[in-house]
């Protein structure tokens, strides 16, 4: 269907050019995948979806028990839960998901560019226009850049380009099948960006209708045509119900950070440069795109003007960006789906220039206004104010394009309009989107995805009958890569990196317990080094890469200090095991009331959970447990010496605060009074250079506060640590990161070794899972309850859990401030916990309704085509 006679070699050329662009902009620096989001989200979460399908056989999962303590799986639907690209990988179990995604991204790029080229040729544009514009599309800022980073920004492009072809078929032949199916596939691939994609299709469809409509069409005919155009799109949205409805319910549980934006700020046009120019998080074309849009405002035909006016209004009035971003903030990324439409407008502009349909006066005015736009964005909007090189580069590009237009006007050779734009996009793209340092090195990628890690983890889980967590430890870079990594479906972890999450769990980590935050991104919930948190979350096993000999010994000493013994060694891997951590599910009668727990301050809010479970209502008396909790840690003093060196300055001010200035990461040794094997340390941090990150390490554990302007500012103004000390040691190593900051309200405690053990007998009865039944959305097994009490889990609480004890339904409640629990009586019991993701059933019904709507639409269109082509219809037309 998509063959273009005589142009087959162009598709091969575009394929070769796509490979070359992927290598030049990314591949030559490392793997075709980034160090952060790609390796920790976009490649591992699809792998998890595939693994759960292999385990359960269900294409409609509801619960991700392995991730983030246990979460609604629709928190992760953005990462391709039902994407046709990901579903295709289910047929290739022998291919590593990360390898598959690299190949799929490159193929998807080629498919997108080829389909755009086909669409332009189909629209009647000559090769000298269609081919350069297609290359322009390939070289646009987000295309290659995001294909190896946040792939959901661009991986829907093949289906969006198909949808534009489908819109043409809808108006030309009255066939909407391709249009509807393409929109459906676009939504399933990237529902977030599909909204912008559908908006661009609607704008294009309106222009096509105006071009084809009769001059004096009746109002009823206009409404009918509009409904006929929207119905296939509405059908596609309904067909996507199985994804959209449960996802909507899930993300409503995330309290996203919102920018405070005034009404006038939303309504007054904003002529930002990066909406269109060279941004990997925007349209990413040259300054020539501004000229194209300005020129189009003078076109005479309404079907053309509506496209240019529509794009201009959408791109410059902030309220539209705000709405497409869900009312959270104003970000240019929502305009990426407009890239094919803007390339089409560029093709229209080039054709009119070639045919001399645009006067010299309009062209000159457009270039002058382009310069005014750039100067406004720089001097009034403050864009590129901190990067004069970027400003001069953009300004020079616009001047070059204006000069080349002058040459074109005299020579009438279209190459003077197309080739300079491509060259500028290529050279400037290499400058603005240099990915060196941001991509995975081959050695790091091989080590991170080494199957030997999975084999070692499976060996451990083969001999472990209980329900515990197994996590990968190591340096910050290793933790970042493994935030969502699951090697075996029996492996459960407490870490998580997702744009949506269980808010109770996030709040518990940040506000209640006070887990360290080693990353600048607030969404990166890392595996904690805090031994009490590891104990609470049931982290029985920790896998670590063996580093150099010195680091190996230090690693072993640290693990011994927190009660983990070497359990398994496999070449470059070491697995450590602790017998003192809590099971993921257990029963206890040692509880305290939540309102009493809420009065506890650091570190007793942590030590209390080592001996007691927290429930809403309890008969326990404060005197029975308060003394035990507070005796586990004693207030001590930490001595941070003043210093004035070349790399580090520490000054103690009169109010007892410390003023730190560090040119690079510098370590000092501080003394701590008292005795005890655990050091609890807490300090408030005031970042004196809020445009930069600031970090402090304590015995190798990092806390970081991100730059204030960071998109996902972590707000970590209180650094909290719980780190082991050598027995009887009074020294601790503090490493001050580069920056200038003030440390105040420093609180130091030392805790006893018994905190890391279960001397209090909290874990009285452990849950024994039935691993044949415990999979997917179901946790099932038996428990021998010694004392009537509470069934306590470290699975984040969610009202959508269905709990049955011996077949009888019981009500779940929130325990330990954030986790699922329920009361249970003495004796042996069968326990079944099933998660039902809200909206799944409704989503199924809507999907079925969408299919019926599409079938009805196609049937109605077929009847209309038969009616219009029948002899009777011809006779009636003649009679009229």
PDB file of C-alpha atoms in Angstrom, residues 2 156 236 284 316 406 438 809 844 850:
ATOM      1  CA  UNK A   2       2.893   2.348   0.760  1.00  0.00           C
ATOM      2  CA  UNK A 156       4.740   6.989  18.871  1.00  0.00           C
ATOM      3  CA  UNK A 236      -9.760   4.956  19.240  1.00  0.00           C
ATOM      4  CA  UNK A 284      13.766  21.246  17.832  1.00  0.00           C
ATOM      5  CA  UNK A 316       2.783  31.013  21.779  1.00  0.00           C
ATOM      6  CA  UNK A 406      18.521  36.064  -0.961  1.00  0.00           C
ATOM      7  CA  UNK A 438      25.120  11.101  29.137  1.00  0.00           C
ATOM      8  CA  UNK A 809     -13.214 -11.391  53.723  1.00  0.00           C
ATOM      9  CA  UNK A 844     -12.453  -3.415  29.439  1.00  0.00           C
ATOM     10  CA  UNK A 850     -14.754   1.336  21.187  1.00  0.00           C
TER      11      UNK A 850
END
